[in-house]
Amino acid sequence: HWNHRVLPHWQDHINKQYPQVGKQFDPLKKDIGSTYYPEIGLYSSSDEKTIRSHFLMMQRAGINTVSVSWWGVKQTDGGGKNVNSI
């Protein structure tokens, strides 16, 4: 998901150093909040095809351990989307 807000630091004096805190990124303008742009283009991390593709790439690269986050059965991601189906 590339259309997220810049999350604030828990200390206000740190937030004051970064004017982009709270800014909403706009992927349509190629503003994704990253120095690096994905070689495969923008994608949704809640898309099953994308996840399968990423795991296949990791397998081909010899990666054998992956850590993922999960919101829980009745929870939603930060955008309000329930991703339990994937």
mmCIF file with all atom_site columns, N, CA and C in Angstrom, residues 17-83:
data_model
loop_
_atom_site.group_PDB
_atom_site.id
_atom_site.type_symbol
_atom_site.label_atom_id
_atom_site.label_alt_id
_atom_site.label_comp_id
_atom_site.label_asym_id
_atom_site.label_entity_id
_atom_site.label_seq_id
_atom_site.pdbx_PDB_ins_code
_atom_site.Cartn_x
_atom_site.Cartn_y
_atom_site.Cartn_z
_atom_site.occupancy
_atom_site.B_iso_or_equiv
_atom_site.pdbx_formal_charge
_atom_site.auth_seq_id
_atom_site.auth_comp_id
_atom_site.auth_asym_id
_atom_site.auth_atom_id
_atom_site.pdbx_PDB_model_num
ATOM 1   N N  . GLN A 1 17 ? 11.052  18.050  13.546  1.00 0.00 ? 17 GLN A N  1
ATOM 2   C CA . GLN A 1 17 ? 12.209  18.005  12.643  1.00 0.00 ? 17 GLN A CA 1
ATOM 3   C C  . GLN A 1 17 ? 11.830  17.479  11.253  1.00 0.00 ? 17 GLN A C  1
ATOM 4   N N  . TYR A 1 18 ? 10.638  16.899  11.135  1.00 0.00 ? 18 TYR A N  1
ATOM 5   C CA . TYR A 1 18 ? 10.226  16.253  9.885   1.00 0.00 ? 18 TYR A CA 1
ATOM 6   C C  . TYR A 1 18 ? 8.885   16.798  9.417   1.00 0.00 ? 18 TYR A C  1
ATOM 7   N N  . PRO A 1 19 ? 8.898   17.757  8.501   1.00 0.00 ? 19 PRO A N  1
ATOM 8   C CA . PRO A 1 19 ? 7.641   18.383  8.058   1.00 0.00 ? 19 PRO A CA 1
ATOM 9   C C  . PRO A 1 19 ? 6.709   17.424  7.314   1.00 0.00 ? 19 PRO A C  1
ATOM 10  N N  . GLN A 1 20 ? 7.222   16.281  6.859   1.00 0.00 ? 20 GLN A N  1
ATOM 11  C CA . GLN A 1 20 ? 6.374   15.351  6.122   1.00 0.00 ? 20 GLN A CA 1
ATOM 12  C C  . GLN A 1 20 ? 5.491   14.479  7.041   1.00 0.00 ? 20 GLN A C  1
ATOM 13  N N  . VAL A 1 21 ? 5.651   14.589  8.368   1.00 0.00 ? 21 VAL A N  1
ATOM 14  C CA . VAL A 1 21 ? 4.812   13.817  9.286   1.00 0.00 ? 21 VAL A CA 1
ATOM 15  C C  . VAL A 1 21 ? 3.352   14.177  9.038   1.00 0.00 ? 21 VAL A C  1
ATOM 16  N N  . GLY A 1 22 ? 2.536   13.171  8.850   1.00 0.00 ? 22 GLY A N  1
ATOM 17  C CA . GLY A 1 22 ? 1.109   13.364  8.585   1.00 0.00 ? 22 GLY A CA 1
ATOM 18  C C  . GLY A 1 22 ? 0.786   13.509  7.116   1.00 0.00 ? 22 GLY A C  1
ATOM 19  N N  . LYS A 1 23 ? 1.802   13.688  6.273   1.00 0.00 ? 23 LYS A N  1
ATOM 20  C CA . LYS A 1 23 ? 1.592   13.839  4.829   1.00 0.00 ? 23 LYS A CA 1
ATOM 21  C C  . LYS A 1 23 ? 1.058   12.541  4.239   1.00 0.00 ? 23 LYS A C  1
ATOM 22  N N  . GLN A 1 24 ? 0.144   12.667  3.313   1.00 0.00 ? 24 GLN A N  1
ATOM 23  C CA . GLN A 1 24 ? -0.405  11.514  2.595   1.00 0.00 ? 24 GLN A CA 1
ATOM 24  C C  . GLN A 1 24 ? 0.360   11.345  1.292   1.00 0.00 ? 24 GLN A C  1
ATOM 25  N N  . PHE A 1 25 ? 0.925   10.175  1.060   1.00 0.00 ? 25 PHE A N  1
ATOM 26  C CA . PHE A 1 25 ? 1.634   9.921   -0.182  1.00 0.00 ? 25 PHE A CA 1
ATOM 27  C C  . PHE A 1 25 ? 0.641   9.709   -1.322  1.00 0.00 ? 25 PHE A C  1
ATOM 28  N N  . ASP A 1 26 ? 1.030   10.075  -2.529  1.00 0.00 ? 26 ASP A N  1
ATOM 29  C CA . ASP A 1 26 ? 0.168   9.954   -3.703  1.00 0.00 ? 26 ASP A CA 1
ATOM 30  C C  . ASP A 1 26 ? 0.873   9.121   -4.768  1.00 0.00 ? 26 ASP A C  1
ATOM 31  N N  . PRO A 1 27 ? 0.565   7.815   -4.825  1.00 0.00 ? 27 PRO A N  1
ATOM 32  C CA . PRO A 1 27 ? 1.245   6.957   -5.801  1.00 0.00 ? 27 PRO A CA 1
ATOM 33  C C  . PRO A 1 27 ? 0.965   7.336   -7.252  1.00 0.00 ? 27 PRO A C  1
ATOM 34  N N  . LEU A 1 28 ? -0.141  8.034   -7.520  1.00 0.00 ? 28 LEU A N  1
ATOM 35  C CA . LEU A 1 28 ? -0.430  8.453   -8.890  1.00 0.00 ? 28 LEU A CA 1
ATOM 36  C C  . LEU A 1 28 ? 0.588   9.477   -9.376  1.00 0.00 ? 28 LEU A C  1
ATOM 37  N N  . LYS A 1 29 ? 1.234   10.162  -8.433  1.00 0.00 ? 29 LYS A N  1
ATOM 38  C CA . LYS A 1 29 ? 2.284   11.118  -8.768  1.00 0.00 ? 29 LYS A CA 1
ATOM 39  C C  . LYS A 1 29 ? 3.672   10.508  -8.537  1.00 0.00 ? 29 LYS A C  1
ATOM 40  N N  . LYS A 1 30 ? 3.711   9.180   -8.394  1.00 0.00 ? 30 LYS A N  1
ATOM 41  C CA . LYS A 1 30 ? 4.953   8.434   -8.103  1.00 0.00 ? 30 LYS A CA 1
ATOM 42  C C  . LYS A 1 30 ? 5.597   8.903   -6.802  1.00 0.00 ? 30 LYS A C  1
ATOM 43  N N  . ASP A 1 31 ? 4.764   9.408   -5.900  1.00 0.00 ? 31 ASP A N  1
ATOM 44  C CA . ASP A 1 31 ? 5.206   9.827   -4.567  1.00 0.00 ? 31 ASP A CA 1
ATOM 45  C C  . ASP A 1 31 ? 4.824   8.703   -3.616  1.00 0.00 ? 31 ASP A C  1
ATOM 46  N N  . ILE A 1 32 ? 5.787   7.822   -3.318  1.00 0.00 ? 32 ILE A N  1
ATOM 47  C CA . ILE A 1 32 ? 5.479   6.645   -2.514  1.00 0.00 ? 32 ILE A CA 1
ATOM 48  C C  . ILE A 1 32 ? 6.161   6.649   -1.148  1.00 0.00 ? 32 ILE A C  1
ATOM 49  N N  . GLY A 1 33 ? 6.881   7.710   -0.849  1.00 0.00 ? 33 GLY A N  1
ATOM 50  C CA . GLY A 1 33 ? 7.528   7.803   0.454   1.00 0.00 ? 33 GLY A CA 1
ATOM 51  C C  . GLY A 1 33 ? 8.721   6.881   0.591   1.00 0.00 ? 33 GLY A C  1
ATOM 52  N N  . SER A 1 34 ? 9.421   6.672   -0.501  1.00 0.00 ? 34 SER A N  1
ATOM 53  C CA . SER A 1 34 ? 10.588  5.792   -0.480  1.00 0.00 ? 34 SER A CA 1
ATOM 54  C C  . SER A 1 34 ? 11.652  6.327   -1.424  1.00 0.00 ? 34 SER A C  1
ATOM 55  N N  . THR A 1 35 ? 12.885  6.113   -1.057  1.00 0.00 ? 35 THR A N  1
ATOM 56  C CA . THR A 1 35 ? 13.993  6.474   -1.927  1.00 0.00 ? 35 THR A CA 1
ATOM 57  C C  . THR A 1 35 ? 14.038  5.544   -3.131  1.00 0.00 ? 35 THR A C  1
ATOM 58  N N  . TYR A 1 36 ? 13.603  4.327   -2.919  1.00 0.00 ? 36 TYR A N  1
ATOM 59  C CA . TYR A 1 36 ? 13.666  3.304   -3.963  1.00 0.00 ? 36 TYR A CA 1
ATOM 60  C C  . TYR A 1 36 ? 12.272  3.021   -4.518  1.00 0.00 ? 36 TYR A C  1
ATOM 61  N N  . TYR A 1 37 ? 12.188  2.880   -5.830  1.00 0.00 ? 37 TYR A N  1
ATOM 62  C CA . TYR A 1 37 ? 10.918  2.570   -6.500  1.00 0.00 ? 37 TYR A CA 1
ATOM 63  C C  . TYR A 1 37 ? 10.943  1.087   -6.863  1.00 0.00 ? 37 TYR A C  1
ATOM 64  N N  . PRO A 1 38 ? 9.872   0.353   -6.579  1.00 0.00 ? 38 PRO A N  1
ATOM 65  C CA . PRO A 1 38 ? 9.870   -1.085  -6.853  1.00 0.00 ? 38 PRO A CA 1
ATOM 66  C C  . PRO A 1 38 ? 10.134  -1.399  -8.328  1.00 0.00 ? 38 PRO A C  1
ATOM 67  N N  . GLU A 1 39 ? 11.058  -2.296  -8.584  1.00 0.00 ? 39 GLU A N  1
ATOM 68  C CA . GLU A 1 39 ? 11.397  -2.674  -9.956  1.00 0.00 ? 39 GLU A CA 1
ATOM 69  C C  . GLU A 1 39 ? 10.190  -3.240  -10.697 1.00 0.00 ? 39 GLU A C  1
ATOM 70  N N  . ILE A 1 40 ? 9.306   -3.920  -9.962  1.00 0.00 ? 40 ILE A N  1
ATOM 71  C CA . ILE A 1 40 ? 8.116   -4.521  -10.595 1.00 0.00 ? 40 ILE A CA 1
ATOM 72  C C  . ILE A 1 40 ? 6.948   -3.539  -10.656 1.00 0.00 ? 40 ILE A C  1
ATOM 73  N N  . GLY A 1 41 ? 7.176   -2.316  -10.222 1.00 0.00 ? 41 GLY A N  1
ATOM 74  C CA . GLY A 1 41 ? 6.114   -1.316  -10.200 1.00 0.00 ? 41 GLY A CA 1
ATOM 75  C C  . GLY A 1 41 ? 5.370   -1.351  -8.873  1.00 0.00 ? 41 GLY A C  1
ATOM 76  N N  . LEU A 1 42 ? 4.414   -0.451  -8.728  1.00 0.00 ? 42 LEU A N  1
ATOM 77  C CA . LEU A 1 42 ? 3.635   -0.405  -7.489  1.00 0.00 ? 42 LEU A CA 1
ATOM 78  C C  . LEU A 1 42 ? 2.725   -1.621  -7.407  1.00 0.00 ? 42 LEU A C  1
ATOM 79  N N  . TYR A 1 43 ? 2.475   -2.074  -6.198  1.00 0.00 ? 43 TYR A N  1
ATOM 80  C CA . TYR A 1 43 ? 1.635   -3.254  -5.996  1.00 0.00 ? 43 TYR A CA 1
ATOM 81  C C  . TYR A 1 43 ? 0.919   -3.124  -4.663  1.00 0.00 ? 43 TYR A C  1
ATOM 82  N N  . SER A 1 44 ? -0.094  -3.952  -4.481  1.00 0.00 ? 44 SER A N  1
ATOM 83  C CA . SER A 1 44 ? -0.813  -4.005  -3.213  1.00 0.00 ? 44 SER A CA 1
ATOM 84  C C  . SER A 1 44 ? -0.348  -5.232  -2.443  1.00 0.00 ? 44 SER A C  1
ATOM 85  N N  . SER A 1 45 ? 0.042   -5.038  -1.211  1.00 0.00 ? 45 SER A N  1
ATOM 86  C CA . SER A 1 45 ? 0.477   -6.165  -0.393  1.00 0.00 ? 45 SER A CA 1
ATOM 87  C C  . SER A 1 45 ? -0.694  -7.007  0.089   1.00 0.00 ? 45 SER A C  1
ATOM 88  N N  . SER A 1 46 ? -1.917  -6.627  -0.264  1.00 0.00 ? 46 SER A N  1
ATOM 89  C CA . SER A 1 46 ? -3.076  -7.448  0.079   1.00 0.00 ? 46 SER A CA 1
ATOM 90  C C  . SER A 1 46 ? -3.594  -8.218  -1.136  1.00 0.00 ? 46 SER A C  1
ATOM 91  N N  . ASP A 1 47 ? -2.835  -8.180  -2.235  1.00 0.00 ? 47 ASP A N  1
ATOM 92  C CA . ASP A 1 47 ? -3.224  -8.894  -3.447  1.00 0.00 ? 47 ASP A CA 1
ATOM 93  C C  . ASP A 1 47 ? -2.591  -10.292 -3.436  1.00 0.00 ? 47 ASP A C  1
ATOM 94  N N  . GLU A 1 48 ? -3.421  -11.318 -3.527  1.00 0.00 ? 48 GLU A N  1
ATOM 95  C CA . GLU A 1 48 ? -2.933  -12.694 -3.422  1.00 0.00 ? 48 GLU A CA 1
ATOM 96  C C  . GLU A 1 48 ? -1.904  -13.033 -4.502  1.00 0.00 ? 48 GLU A C  1
ATOM 97  N N  . LYS A 1 49 ? -2.124  -12.574 -5.732  1.00 0.00 ? 49 LYS A N  1
ATOM 98  C CA . LYS A 1 49 ? -1.159  -12.833 -6.808  1.00 0.00 ? 49 LYS A CA 1
ATOM 99  C C  . LYS A 1 49 ? 0.199   -12.206 -6.497  1.00 0.00 ? 49 LYS A C  1
ATOM 100 N N  . THR A 1 50 ? 0.170   -11.011 -5.935  1.00 0.00 ? 50 THR A N  1
ATOM 101 C CA . THR A 1 50 ? 1.404   -10.323 -5.579  1.00 0.00 ? 50 THR A CA 1
ATOM 102 C C  . THR A 1 50 ? 2.157   -11.097 -4.503  1.00 0.00 ? 50 THR A C  1
ATOM 103 N N  . ILE A 1 51 ? 1.437   -11.546 -3.495  1.00 0.00 ? 51 ILE A N  1
ATOM 104 C CA . ILE A 1 51 ? 2.068   -12.306 -2.408  1.00 0.00 ? 51 ILE A CA 1
ATOM 105 C C  . ILE A 1 51 ? 2.682   -13.588 -2.949  1.00 0.00 ? 51 ILE A C  1
ATOM 106 N N  . ARG A 1 52 ? 1.943   -14.301 -3.791  1.00 0.00 ? 52 ARG A N  1
ATOM 107 C CA . ARG A 1 52 ? 2.483   -15.535 -4.386  1.00 0.00 ? 52 ARG A CA 1
ATOM 108 C C  . ARG A 1 52 ? 3.739   -15.242 -5.212  1.00 0.00 ? 52 ARG A C  1
ATOM 109 N N  . SER A 1 53 ? 3.694   -14.171 -5.977  1.00 0.00 ? 53 SER A N  1
ATOM 110 C CA . SER A 1 53 ? 4.835   -13.782 -6.797  1.00 0.00 ? 53 SER A CA 1
ATOM 111 C C  . SER A 1 53 ? 6.049   -13.452 -5.928  1.00 0.00 ? 53 SER A C  1
ATOM 112 N N  . HIS A 1 54 ? 5.832   -12.712 -4.845  1.00 0.00 ? 54 HIS A N  1
ATOM 113 C CA . HIS A 1 54 ? 6.924   -12.351 -3.954  1.00 0.00 ? 54 HIS A CA 1
ATOM 114 C C  . HIS A 1 54 ? 7.533   -13.593 -3.302  1.00 0.00 ? 54 HIS A C  1
ATOM 115 N N  . PHE A 1 55 ? 6.683   -14.517 -2.869  1.00 0.00 ? 55 PHE A N  1
ATOM 116 C CA . PHE A 1 55 ? 7.206   -15.735 -2.254  1.00 0.00 ? 55 PHE A CA 1
ATOM 117 C C  . PHE A 1 55 ? 7.965   -16.588 -3.270  1.00 0.00 ? 55 PHE A C  1
ATOM 118 N N  . LEU A 1 56 ? 7.506   -16.610 -4.505  1.00 0.00 ? 56 LEU A N  1
ATOM 119 C CA . LEU A 1 56 ? 8.228   -17.345 -5.542  1.00 0.00 ? 56 LEU A CA 1
ATOM 120 C C  . LEU A 1 56 ? 9.600   -16.706 -5.797  1.00 0.00 ? 56 LEU A C  1
ATOM 121 N N  . MET A 1 57 ? 9.647   -15.373 -5.848  1.00 0.00 ? 57 MET A N  1
ATOM 122 C CA . MET A 1 57 ? 10.928  -14.687 -6.024  1.00 0.00 ? 57 MET A CA 1
ATOM 123 C C  . MET A 1 57 ? 11.868  -14.988 -4.858  1.00 0.00 ? 57 MET A C  1
ATOM 124 N N  . MET A 1 58 ? 11.341  -15.008 -3.642  1.00 0.00 ? 58 MET A N  1
ATOM 125 C CA . MET A 1 58 ? 12.166  -15.303 -2.475  1.00 0.00 ? 58 MET A CA 1
ATOM 126 C C  . MET A 1 58 ? 12.682  -16.742 -2.520  1.00 0.00 ? 58 MET A C  1
ATOM 127 N N  . GLN A 1 59 ? 11.811  -17.656 -2.937  1.00 0.00 ? 59 GLN A N  1
ATOM 128 C CA . GLN A 1 59 ? 12.216  -19.054 -3.043  1.00 0.00 ? 59 GLN A CA 1
ATOM 129 C C  . GLN A 1 59 ? 13.344  -19.208 -4.069  1.00 0.00 ? 59 GLN A C  1
ATOM 130 N N  . ARG A 1 60 ? 13.187  -18.574 -5.217  1.00 0.00 ? 60 ARG A N  1
ATOM 131 C CA . ARG A 1 60 ? 14.222  -18.642 -6.264  1.00 0.00 ? 60 ARG A CA 1
ATOM 132 C C  . ARG A 1 60 ? 15.539  -18.019 -5.810  1.00 0.00 ? 60 ARG A C  1
ATOM 133 N N  . ALA A 1 61 ? 15.451  -17.040 -4.917  1.00 0.00 ? 61 ALA A N  1
ATOM 134 C CA . ALA A 1 61 ? 16.653  -16.375 -4.408  1.00 0.00 ? 61 ALA A CA 1
ATOM 135 C C  . ALA A 1 61 ? 17.301  -17.156 -3.265  1.00 0.00 ? 61 ALA A C  1
ATOM 136 N N  . GLY A 1 62 ? 16.667  -18.239 -2.849  1.00 0.00 ? 62 GLY A N  1
ATOM 137 C CA . GLY A 1 62 ? 17.236  -19.064 -1.783  1.00 0.00 ? 62 GLY A CA 1
ATOM 138 C C  . GLY A 1 62 ? 16.890  -18.598 -0.378  1.00 0.00 ? 62 GLY A C  1
ATOM 139 N N  . ILE A 1 63 ? 15.937  -17.693 -0.270  1.00 0.00 ? 63 ILE A N  1
ATOM 140 C CA . ILE A 1 63 ? 15.507  -17.228 1.055   1.00 0.00 ? 63 ILE A CA 1
ATOM 141 C C  . ILE A 1 63 ? 14.631  -18.316 1.667   1.00 0.00 ? 63 ILE A C  1
ATOM 142 N N  . ASN A 1 64 ? 14.942  -18.715 2.891   1.00 0.00 ? 64 ASN A N  1
ATOM 143 C CA . ASN A 1 64 ? 14.160  -19.796 3.497   1.00 0.00 ? 64 ASN A CA 1
ATOM 144 C C  . ASN A 1 64 ? 13.485  -19.401 4.804   1.00 0.00 ? 64 ASN A C  1
ATOM 145 N N  . THR A 1 65 ? 13.585  -18.149 5.201   1.00 0.00 ? 65 THR A N  1
ATOM 146 C CA . THR A 1 65 ? 12.899  -17.670 6.399   1.00 0.00 ? 65 THR A CA 1
ATOM 147 C C  . THR A 1 65 ? 12.310  -16.294 6.104   1.00 0.00 ? 65 THR A C  1
ATOM 148 N N  . VAL A 1 66 ? 11.036  -16.124 6.459   1.00 0.00 ? 66 VAL A N  1
ATOM 149 C CA . VAL A 1 66 ? 10.348  -14.854 6.219   1.00 0.00 ? 66 VAL A CA 1
ATOM 150 C C  . VAL A 1 66 ? 9.557   -14.502 7.469   1.00 0.00 ? 66 VAL A C  1
ATOM 151 N N  . SER A 1 67 ? 9.553   -13.244 7.825   1.00 0.00 ? 67 SER A N  1
ATOM 152 C CA . SER A 1 67 ? 8.762   -12.748 8.944   1.00 0.00 ? 67 SER A CA 1
ATOM 153 C C  . SER A 1 67 ? 7.673   -11.841 8.382   1.00 0.00 ? 67 SER A C  1
ATOM 154 N N  . VAL A 1 68 ? 6.433   -12.066 8.776   1.00 0.00 ? 68 VAL A N  1
ATOM 155 C CA . VAL A 1 68 ? 5.315   -11.247 8.302   1.00 0.00 ? 68 VAL A CA 1
ATOM 156 C C  . VAL A 1 68 ? 4.505   -10.757 9.496   1.00 0.00 ? 68 VAL A C  1
ATOM 157 N N  . SER A 1 69 ? 3.742   -9.703  9.288   1.00 0.00 ? 69 SER A N  1
ATOM 158 C CA . SER A 1 69 ? 2.835   -9.236  10.339  1.00 0.00 ? 69 SER A CA 1
ATOM 159 C C  . SER A 1 69 ? 1.411   -9.614  9.946   1.00 0.00 ? 69 SER A C  1
ATOM 160 N N  . TRP A 1 70 ? 0.586   -9.825  10.953  1.00 0.00 ? 70 TRP A N  1
ATOM 161 C CA . TRP A 1 70 ? -0.804  -10.221 10.719  1.00 0.00 ? 70 TRP A CA 1
ATOM 162 C C  . TRP A 1 70 ? -1.662  -9.515  11.747  1.00 0.00 ? 70 TRP A C  1
ATOM 163 N N  . TRP A 1 71 ? -2.768  -8.954  11.300  1.00 0.00 ? 71 TRP A N  1
ATOM 164 C CA . TRP A 1 71 ? -3.623  -8.154  12.179  1.00 0.00 ? 71 TRP A CA 1
ATOM 165 C C  . TRP A 1 71 ? -4.560  -8.991  13.031  1.00 0.00 ? 71 TRP A C  1
ATOM 166 N N  . GLY A 1 72 ? -4.714  -10.260 12.737  1.00 0.00 ? 72 GLY A N  1
ATOM 167 C CA . GLY A 1 72 ? -5.627  -11.115 13.499  1.00 0.00 ? 72 GLY A CA 1
ATOM 168 C C  . GLY A 1 72 ? -6.927  -11.334 12.748  1.00 0.00 ? 72 GLY A C  1
ATOM 169 N N  . VAL A 1 73 ? -7.676  -12.329 13.178  1.00 0.00 ? 73 VAL A N  1
ATOM 170 C CA . VAL A 1 73 ? -8.876  -12.773 12.457  1.00 0.00 ? 73 VAL A CA 1
ATOM 171 C C  . VAL A 1 73 ? -9.916  -11.669 12.278  1.00 0.00 ? 73 VAL A C  1
ATOM 172 N N  . LYS A 1 74 ? -10.206 -10.926 13.305  1.00 0.00 ? 74 LYS A N  1
ATOM 173 C CA . LYS A 1 74 ? -11.274 -9.927  13.219  1.00 0.00 ? 74 LYS A CA 1
ATOM 174 C C  . LYS A 1 74 ? -10.743 -8.503  13.128  1.00 0.00 ? 74 LYS A C  1
ATOM 175 N N  . GLN A 1 75 ? -9.478  -8.348  12.806  1.00 0.00 ? 75 GLN A N  1
ATOM 176 C CA . GLN A 1 75 ? -8.864  -7.030  12.746  1.00 0.00 ? 75 GLN A CA 1
ATOM 177 C C  . GLN A 1 75 ? -8.707  -6.585  11.293  1.00 0.00 ? 75 GLN A C  1
ATOM 178 N N  . THR A 1 76 ? -8.440  -5.306  11.119  1.00 0.00 ? 76 THR A N  1
ATOM 179 C CA . THR A 1 76 ? -8.202  -4.769  9.785   1.00 0.00 ? 76 THR A CA 1
ATOM 180 C C  . THR A 1 76 ? -6.823  -4.121  9.750   1.00 0.00 ? 76 THR A C  1
ATOM 181 N N  . ASP A 1 77 ? -6.333  -3.900  8.541   1.00 0.00 ? 77 ASP A N  1
ATOM 182 C CA . ASP A 1 77 ? -5.053  -3.202  8.421   1.00 0.00 ? 77 ASP A CA 1
ATOM 183 C C  . ASP A 1 77 ? -5.273  -1.717  8.702   1.00 0.00 ? 77 ASP A C  1
ATOM 184 N N  . GLY A 1 78 ? -4.230  -0.916  8.594   1.00 0.00 ? 78 GLY A N  1
ATOM 185 C CA . GLY A 1 78 ? -4.332  0.502   8.870   1.00 0.00 ? 78 GLY A CA 1
ATOM 186 C C  . GLY A 1 78 ? -5.312  1.240   7.986   1.00 0.00 ? 78 GLY A C  1
ATOM 187 N N  . GLY A 1 79 ? -5.623  0.673   6.805   1.00 0.00 ? 79 GLY A N  1
ATOM 188 C CA . GLY A 1 79 ? -6.556  1.300   5.877   1.00 0.00 ? 79 GLY A CA 1
ATOM 189 C C  . GLY A 1 79 ? -7.985  0.808   6.033   1.00 0.00 ? 79 GLY A C  1
ATOM 190 N N  . GLY A 1 80 ? -8.218  -0.048  7.051   1.00 0.00 ? 80 GLY A N  1
ATOM 191 C CA . GLY A 1 80 ? -9.564  -0.550  7.296   1.00 0.00 ? 80 GLY A CA 1
ATOM 192 C C  . GLY A 1 80 ? -9.925  -1.794  6.504   1.00 0.00 ? 80 GLY A C  1
ATOM 193 N N  . LYS A 1 81 ? -8.956  -2.366  5.784   1.00 0.00 ? 81 LYS A N  1
ATOM 194 C CA . LYS A 1 81 ? -9.227  -3.533  4.961   1.00 0.00 ? 81 LYS A CA 1
ATOM 195 C C  . LYS A 1 81 ? -8.935  -4.811  5.720   1.00 0.00 ? 81 LYS A C  1
ATOM 196 N N  . ASN A 1 82 ? -9.891  -5.743  5.700   1.00 0.00 ? 82 ASN A N  1
ATOM 197 C CA . ASN A 1 82 ? -9.694  -7.046  6.317   1.00 0.00 ? 82 ASN A CA 1
ATOM 198 C C  . ASN A 1 82 ? -9.028  -7.938  5.283   1.00 0.00 ? 82 ASN A C  1
ATOM 199 N N  . VAL A 1 83 ? -7.852  -8.456  5.596   1.00 0.00 ? 83 VAL A N  1
ATOM 200 C CA . VAL A 1 83 ? -7.076  -9.227  4.636   1.00 0.00 ? 83 VAL A CA 1
ATOM 201 C C  . VAL A 1 83 ? -7.002  -10.706 5.007   1.00 0.00 ? 83 VAL A C  1
#
